[in-house]
Tab-separated table of C-alpha atoms and ligand atoms in Angstrom:
chain	number	residue	atom	x	y	z
N	1	UNK	CA	133.101	101.808	-19.599
N	2	UNK	CA	136.569	102.504	-16.974
N	3	UNK	CA	139.994	101.195	-17.208
N	4	UNK	CA	142.106	101.243	-14.511
N	5	UNK	CA	145.557	101.354	-15.533
N	6	UNK	CA	148.805	102.451	-14.132
N	7	UNK	CA	152.444	101.391	-15.182
N	8	UNK	CA	153.295	101.237	-12.019
N	9	UNK	CA	153.030	97.165	-11.914
N	10	UNK	CA	155.917	97.194	-14.570
N	11	UNK	CA	158.166	97.741	-11.222
N	12	UNK	CA	157.499	93.942	-10.146
N	13	UNK	CA	159.232	91.847	-13.023
N	14	UNK	CA	160.534	88.714	-11.671
N	15	UNK	CA	163.160	87.004	-14.675
N	16	UNK	CA	162.535	82.905	-12.829
N	17	UNK	CA	159.768	81.096	-11.032
N	18	UNK	CA	160.943	77.361	-9.831
N	19	UNK	CA	158.463	74.848	-10.987
N	20	UNK	CA	158.603	71.343	-10.085
N	21	UNK	CA	162.752	71.623	-9.318
N	22	UNK	CA	163.235	73.377	-12.639
N	23	UNK	CA	164.046	77.233	-12.750
N	24	UNK	CA	162.105	78.558	-15.837
N	25	UNK	CA	160.947	81.914	-17.311
N	26	UNK	CA	158.282	83.852	-15.043
N	27	UNK	CA	155.004	83.667	-16.907
N	28	UNK	CA	153.617	86.310	-14.788
N	29	UNK	CA	154.671	89.582	-16.975
N	30	UNK	CA	154.120	92.523	-17.701
N	31	UNK	CA	153.628	92.228	-21.256
N	32	UNK	CA	150.608	90.621	-20.156
N	33	UNK	CA	148.206	93.499	-19.222
N	34	UNK	CA	150.532	95.946	-21.708
N	35	UNK	CA	148.888	93.509	-24.268
N	36	UNK	CA	145.527	93.604	-23.035
N	37	UNK	CA	145.679	97.952	-21.983
N	38	UNK	CA	147.076	98.453	-26.452
N	39	UNK	CA	144.289	96.352	-27.864
N	40	UNK	CA	141.708	97.964	-25.820
N	41	UNK	CA	142.747	101.380	-26.477
N	42	UNK	CA	143.130	100.382	-30.166
N	43	UNK	CA	139.993	99.334	-29.934
N	44	UNK	CA	138.765	102.671	-27.980
N	45	UNK	CA	136.843	100.331	-25.587
N	46	UNK	CA	136.950	102.177	-22.965
N	47	UNK	CA	138.869	105.148	-21.083
N	48	UNK	CA	141.535	104.459	-19.329
N	49	UNK	CA	142.033	106.674	-15.844
N	50	UNK	CA	144.703	106.614	-13.178
N	51	UNK	CA	143.947	104.643	-9.951
N	52	UNK	CA	143.340	107.072	-7.021
N	53	UNK	CA	146.063	106.449	-3.834
N	54	UNK	CA	144.591	104.607	-0.856
N	55	UNK	CA	145.566	104.215	2.824
N	56	UNK	CA	147.283	101.191	3.620
N	57	UNK	CA	144.793	100.694	6.175
N	58	UNK	CA	142.672	99.134	3.260
N	59	UNK	CA	145.664	96.360	3.512
N	60	UNK	CA	146.513	96.022	6.700
N	61	UNK	CA	142.492	95.697	7.153
N	62	UNK	CA	142.535	92.424	4.594
N	63	UNK	CA	145.523	90.721	5.820
N	64	UNK	CA	147.936	90.365	8.525
N	65	UNK	CA	149.766	93.319	9.901
N	66	UNK	CA	152.625	91.316	10.510
N	67	UNK	CA	152.328	90.036	6.669
N	68	UNK	CA	152.289	92.929	5.431
N	69	UNK	CA	155.079	94.936	6.754
N	70	UNK	CA	157.274	91.511	6.393
N	71	UNK	CA	156.407	91.754	2.578
N	72	UNK	CA	157.661	95.986	2.413
N	73	UNK	CA	160.488	95.378	4.631
N	74	UNK	CA	161.895	92.211	2.697
N	75	UNK	CA	161.414	94.611	-1.138
N	76	UNK	CA	163.427	97.028	0.723
N	77	UNK	CA	166.197	94.990	1.149
N	78	UNK	CA	166.466	93.796	-2.047
N	79	UNK	CA	169.463	95.381	-3.815
N	80	UNK	CA	169.003	95.416	-7.754
N	81	UNK	CA	166.103	95.787	-9.301
N	82	UNK	CA	166.527	92.817	-11.150
N	83	UNK	CA	166.993	90.209	-8.156
N	84	UNK	CA	164.205	88.326	-6.445
N	85	UNK	CA	163.925	87.153	-2.794
N	86	UNK	CA	162.046	83.860	-2.053
N	87	UNK	CA	160.450	83.973	0.888
N	88	UNK	CA	160.459	80.927	3.420
N	89	UNK	CA	157.850	81.756	5.750
N	90	UNK	CA	153.989	84.005	4.461
N	91	UNK	CA	154.738	81.910	1.702
N	92	UNK	CA	153.085	78.773	-0.363
N	93	UNK	CA	155.089	77.642	-3.243
N	94	UNK	CA	158.395	79.241	-5.140
N	95	UNK	CA	156.403	80.849	-8.064
N	96	UNK	CA	156.254	84.347	-5.369
N	97	UNK	CA	159.143	85.955	-5.839
N	98	UNK	CA	159.394	89.564	-3.638
N	99	UNK	CA	162.006	92.019	-5.728
N	100	UNK	CA	162.447	95.633	-4.687
N	101	UNK	CA	159.198	96.931	-6.580
N	102	UNK	CA	156.799	95.098	-5.389
N	103	UNK	CA	155.763	95.865	-2.112
N	104	UNK	CA	155.173	98.960	-4.590
N	105	UNK	CA	152.883	96.783	-7.281
N	106	UNK	CA	151.395	95.323	-4.988
N	107	UNK	CA	150.164	98.415	-3.725
N	108	UNK	CA	148.906	100.007	-6.703
N	109	UNK	CA	147.142	97.005	-8.113
N	110	UNK	CA	145.045	97.253	-4.543
N	111	UNK	CA	144.563	101.171	-5.957
N	112	UNK	CA	143.453	99.728	-8.947
N	113	UNK	CA	140.703	97.593	-7.517
N	114	UNK	CA	139.474	99.494	-5.256
N	115	UNK	CA	139.514	102.810	-7.725
N	116	UNK	CA	137.390	100.778	-9.758
N	117	UNK	CA	134.871	99.686	-6.734
N	118	UNK	CA	134.956	103.590	-5.641
N	119	UNK	CA	133.551	103.951	-9.300
N	120	UNK	CA	130.911	101.570	-8.753
N	121	UNK	CA	129.924	103.070	-5.617
N	122	UNK	CA	129.574	106.327	-7.573
N	123	UNK	CA	127.048	104.378	-10.111
N	124	UNK	CA	129.628	103.409	-12.577
N	125	UNK	CA	127.853	100.553	-14.482
N	126	UNK	CA	130.983	98.116	-15.449
N	127	UNK	CA	134.837	99.173	-14.684
N	128	UNK	CA	137.322	97.183	-15.169
N	129	UNK	CA	140.198	96.898	-13.119
N	130	UNK	CA	143.877	95.877	-14.720
N	131	UNK	CA	145.515	95.222	-11.957
N	132	UNK	CA	148.636	93.066	-12.245
N	133	UNK	CA	150.192	91.437	-9.518
N	134	UNK	CA	147.520	89.361	-9.396
N	135	UNK	CA	145.621	88.815	-6.036
N	136	UNK	CA	143.167	85.824	-5.560
N	137	UNK	CA	145.577	83.245	-4.468
N	138	UNK	CA	146.702	85.878	-1.756
N	139	UNK	CA	145.531	84.483	1.836
N	140	UNK	CA	145.752	86.743	4.845
N	141	UNK	CA	148.604	85.786	6.208
N	142	UNK	CA	150.133	84.241	2.807
N	143	UNK	CA	151.348	84.859	-0.895
N	144	UNK	CA	151.356	82.258	-3.560
N	145	UNK	CA	151.143	82.235	-6.772
N	146	UNK	CA	151.774	85.670	-8.491
N	147	UNK	CA	149.765	86.941	-5.978
N	148	UNK	CA	150.940	88.926	-2.846
N	149	UNK	CA	148.011	91.384	-1.872
N	150	UNK	CA	144.312	90.143	-2.832
N	151	UNK	CA	142.429	92.466	-5.023
N	152	UNK	CA	139.092	91.586	-5.336
N	153	UNK	CA	138.980	90.381	-1.817
N	154	UNK	CA	139.939	93.895	-0.785
N	155	UNK	CA	137.515	95.975	-3.114
N	156	UNK	CA	134.756	93.228	-1.777
N	157	UNK	CA	135.583	93.885	1.768
N	158	UNK	CA	135.183	97.960	0.901
N	159	UNK	CA	132.069	97.279	-1.343
N	160	UNK	CA	130.380	95.004	1.220
N	161	UNK	CA	130.107	98.489	3.458
N	162	UNK	CA	127.829	99.819	1.540
N	163	UNK	CA	126.129	95.907	0.110
N	164	UNK	CA	126.325	92.497	-0.442
N	165	UNK	CA	128.913	91.392	-2.890
N	166	UNK	CA	129.000	88.463	-5.016
N	167	UNK	CA	132.060	87.181	-5.941
N	168	UNK	CA	132.798	85.235	-8.711
N	169	UNK	CA	136.158	83.776	-9.846
N	170	UNK	CA	136.405	82.362	-13.584
N	171	UNK	CA	140.581	82.015	-13.262
N	172	UNK	CA	141.825	78.927	-14.365
N	173	UNK	CA	142.817	78.426	-10.773
N	174	UNK	CA	140.693	78.403	-7.691
N	175	UNK	CA	141.000	81.507	-5.949
N	176	UNK	CA	141.776	80.218	-2.188
N	177	UNK	CA	142.897	83.550	-1.096
N	178	UNK	CA	139.678	85.348	-1.361
N	179	UNK	CA	137.704	81.834	-0.290
N	180	UNK	CA	139.643	82.090	2.653
N	181	UNK	CA	139.167	86.300	3.445
N	182	UNK	CA	135.462	85.273	3.361
N	183	UNK	CA	134.809	81.965	4.022
N	184	UNK	CA	133.052	82.705	7.246
N	185	UNK	CA	130.603	85.106	5.637
N	186	UNK	CA	126.843	85.634	4.828
N	187	UNK	CA	127.138	89.200	2.808
N	188	UNK	CA	129.735	88.035	0.468
N	189	UNK	CA	129.259	85.436	-1.761
N	190	UNK	CA	132.462	83.388	-3.760
N	191	UNK	CA	131.733	81.882	-6.715
N	192	UNK	CA	134.546	80.032	-8.628
N	193	UNK	CA	134.753	77.805	-11.976
N	194	UNK	CA	138.350	76.346	-11.991
N	195	UNK	CA	140.319	73.415	-12.788
N	196	UNK	CA	140.234	70.038	-10.435
N	197	UNK	CA	142.396	71.078	-7.985
N	198	UNK	CA	143.493	67.533	-7.340
N	199	UNK	CA	145.657	67.993	-10.220
N	200	UNK	CA	146.066	71.535	-10.429
N	201	UNK	CA	147.251	74.279	-8.680
N	202	UNK	CA	146.990	75.449	-4.983
N	203	UNK	CA	146.379	71.801	-4.760
N	204	UNK	CA	144.577	71.875	-1.648
N	205	UNK	CA	141.333	73.980	-1.843
N	206	UNK	CA	138.573	74.573	-4.411
N	207	UNK	CA	137.300	71.192	-3.626
N	208	UNK	CA	132.977	70.657	-4.031
N	209	UNK	CA	132.852	69.901	-0.487
N	210	UNK	CA	133.944	73.456	0.650
N	211	UNK	CA	131.266	75.475	1.180
N	212	UNK	CA	131.830	77.991	4.282
N	213	UNK	CA	131.709	77.939	7.956
N	214	UNK	CA	129.445	79.328	10.547
N	215	UNK	CA	127.641	81.995	9.033
N	216	UNK	CA	129.096	81.855	5.876
N	217	UNK	CA	127.977	78.072	5.698
N	218	UNK	CA	125.878	77.909	1.985
N	219	UNK	CA	128.089	81.106	0.972
N	220	UNK	CA	130.901	79.580	-0.896
N	221	UNK	CA	130.262	77.667	-3.372
N	222	UNK	CA	133.376	75.980	-5.713
N	223	UNK	CA	132.893	74.033	-9.469
N	224	UNK	CA	136.151	71.902	-9.938
N	225	UNK	CA	136.111	71.567	-13.662
N	226	UNK	CA	138.290	68.246	-15.388
N	227	UNK	CA	141.193	69.143	-17.951
N	228	UNK	CA	140.075	69.353	-21.401
N	229	UNK	CA	136.899	71.166	-20.147
N	230	UNK	CA	135.040	72.770	-23.415
N	231	UNK	CA	132.814	76.175	-23.585
N	232	UNK	CA	129.567	73.469	-23.781
N	233	UNK	CA	130.420	72.345	-20.203
N	234	UNK	CA	131.891	75.431	-19.312
N	235	UNK	CA	128.649	77.427	-20.227
N	236	UNK	CA	126.663	74.912	-18.093
N	237	UNK	CA	128.811	75.908	-14.960
N	238	UNK	CA	128.702	79.143	-15.938
N	239	UNK	CA	125.091	79.758	-15.914
N	240	UNK	CA	124.285	77.354	-13.304
N	241	UNK	CA	126.863	80.054	-10.948
N	242	UNK	CA	125.280	82.938	-12.297
N	243	UNK	CA	121.898	81.731	-11.197
N	244	UNK	CA	122.934	80.995	-8.021
N	245	UNK	CA	124.596	84.776	-7.751
N	246	UNK	CA	121.303	85.944	-9.045
N	247	UNK	CA	119.629	84.347	-6.010
N	248	UNK	CA	121.470	85.834	-3.341
N	249	UNK	CA	120.822	89.116	-5.235
N	250	UNK	CA	123.948	91.990	-4.791
N	251	UNK	CA	124.400	95.129	-4.797
N	252	UNK	CA	127.476	94.585	-6.839
N	253	UNK	CA	129.450	91.634	-8.494
N	254	UNK	CA	133.120	92.072	-8.839
N	255	UNK	CA	134.435	89.442	-11.528
N	256	UNK	CA	138.225	88.402	-10.377
N	257	UNK	CA	138.899	87.350	-14.301
N	258	UNK	CA	141.330	85.173	-15.526
N	259	UNK	CA	142.470	84.489	-19.305
N	260	UNK	CA	144.015	80.797	-18.209
N	261	UNK	CA	141.286	79.080	-19.422
N	262	UNK	CA	141.569	79.537	-22.884
N	263	UNK	CA	142.975	76.276	-24.793
N	264	UNK	CA	146.306	77.928	-25.992
N	265	UNK	CA	147.308	79.036	-22.552
N	266	UNK	CA	150.794	77.992	-21.516
N	267	UNK	CA	149.562	76.796	-17.649
N	268	UNK	CA	145.881	76.556	-18.570
N	269	UNK	CA	144.378	73.170	-19.122
N	270	UNK	CA	140.527	73.989	-20.075
N	271	UNK	CA	139.232	74.131	-24.058
N	272	UNK	CA	138.186	77.953	-24.587
N	273	UNK	CA	138.789	79.414	-28.247
N	274	UNK	CA	138.862	82.776	-27.760
N	275	UNK	CA	135.240	83.974	-29.279
N	276	UNK	CA	133.925	82.595	-25.892
N	277	UNK	CA	134.910	85.384	-24.104
N	278	UNK	CA	131.849	87.053	-25.614
N	279	UNK	CA	130.198	84.845	-25.000
N	280	UNK	CA	131.319	84.725	-20.937
N	281	UNK	CA	130.859	88.452	-21.152
N	282	UNK	CA	127.052	88.075	-22.489
N	283	UNK	CA	126.132	86.209	-19.906
N	284	UNK	CA	127.941	88.062	-16.860
N	285	UNK	CA	126.413	90.911	-18.388
N	286	UNK	CA	122.871	89.332	-18.677
N	287	UNK	CA	122.632	90.158	-14.739
N	288	UNK	CA	122.818	93.737	-14.920
N	289	UNK	CA	124.486	94.300	-11.836
N	290	UNK	CA	127.314	96.959	-11.155
N	291	UNK	CA	129.878	94.712	-11.545
N	292	UNK	CA	134.038	95.330	-11.332
N	293	UNK	CA	135.744	93.237	-13.161
N	294	UNK	CA	139.355	92.599	-11.664
N	295	UNK	CA	141.946	91.408	-13.372
N	296	UNK	CA	143.390	87.933	-12.139
N	297	UNK	CA	145.668	85.499	-14.482
N	298	UNK	CA	145.972	84.654	-17.882
N	299	UNK	CA	149.310	84.137	-19.897
N	300	UNK	CA	148.913	83.522	-23.520
N	301	UNK	CA	150.297	87.271	-23.807
N	302	UNK	CA	149.987	87.839	-27.391
N	303	UNK	CA	146.079	86.772	-27.274
N	304	UNK	CA	145.151	88.231	-24.199
N	305	UNK	CA	144.157	91.456	-25.632
N	306	UNK	CA	141.813	89.982	-27.720
N	307	UNK	CA	140.185	87.662	-24.791
N	308	UNK	CA	139.438	90.701	-22.958
N	309	UNK	CA	138.322	92.740	-26.544
N	310	UNK	CA	136.000	89.878	-27.122
N	311	UNK	CA	134.507	90.170	-23.172
N	312	UNK	CA	134.188	93.299	-22.597
N	313	UNK	CA	131.913	93.796	-26.393
N	314	UNK	CA	130.123	90.551	-24.944
N	315	UNK	CA	129.649	92.000	-21.255
N	316	UNK	CA	128.702	96.044	-23.487
N	317	UNK	CA	125.939	94.054	-25.418
D	401	OKP	C1	148.674	82.835	-10.956
D	401	OKP	B1	147.206	82.277	-10.919
D	401	OKP	C2	153.547	76.499	-13.996
D	401	OKP	C3	153.483	76.544	-12.927
D	401	OKP	C4	152.392	77.558	-12.307
D	401	OKP	C5	151.350	78.555	-10.281
D	401	OKP	C6	149.827	79.339	-11.059
D	401	OKP	C7	149.648	80.209	-10.540
D	401	OKP	C8	148.450	80.550	-11.313
D	401	OKP	N1	155.056	77.387	-14.541
D	401	OKP	N2	151.727	77.299	-11.062
D	401	OKP	O1	145.576	82.300	-11.020
D	401	OKP	O2	146.544	82.601	-12.697
D	402	ZN	ZN1	145.021	81.160	-12.759
């Protein structure tokens, strides 16, 4: 298995976010994917490769050009590397600041996902794009939830030129951006299992009545689950979701993988133990699809490496 990883993500390292009126330490830290990379190197589960550099056109094709230019421009105007600019438009929350290095890091995260997509196209079976910042909340013209460009969606758009793509989003939070970008398409299936948006971010989407529009009707499927969801009920939901992927019969599967479903995640609320990630990997591997794993959230930094390791033991078995 190839693991795509670049250290450029470190150029984006905000110190604070604002949550319910309080200034708190930033949860989406560089140490997150460093912890994963370290563990996977130790365990020798894959071969690390650097992302290729793709044209910015891939970003401009999925996002509003003014939005992309806005992030690039604002990043260039930030004076010191540690400073953060909180935009007041093209943004949905107070968790997604722009730093000097944000555009560059977010661009490399896209390259990391697309490099993985290209490897799938060339016949690799399982590829892991260790992206940071994450992407699934980024909409056509909106940043939010620590996301700027939608890595998984841009990889899906790229792969959809070759064949049908299913995106399975198992991050704890609903991927409002990915859903939006394919809402009217029947050639890209979006399925998400996440915390009930009535109580958790992104609050405004991810309800089960959202099923797509126009030609895309029936090609979006949401499984909102209550806080406190445990392995048993999560597994049943996952099996149901995977059945839908199978029926759709895609050429490629993209998994938006978030480890914030872990029982000790500081911002999650499900009860999955570390060992469950092996089960999750195994269930997904049973589909035998060409699969691109794209890293999304997961904030229990010290345990992330173990979760990733278990997931890859499962999917490769
Ligand atoms: C991004 B991803 C608590 C507030 C957190 C934002 C959640 C963004 C999640 N510090 N709210 O889907 O993991
Ligand atoms: Zn999340």
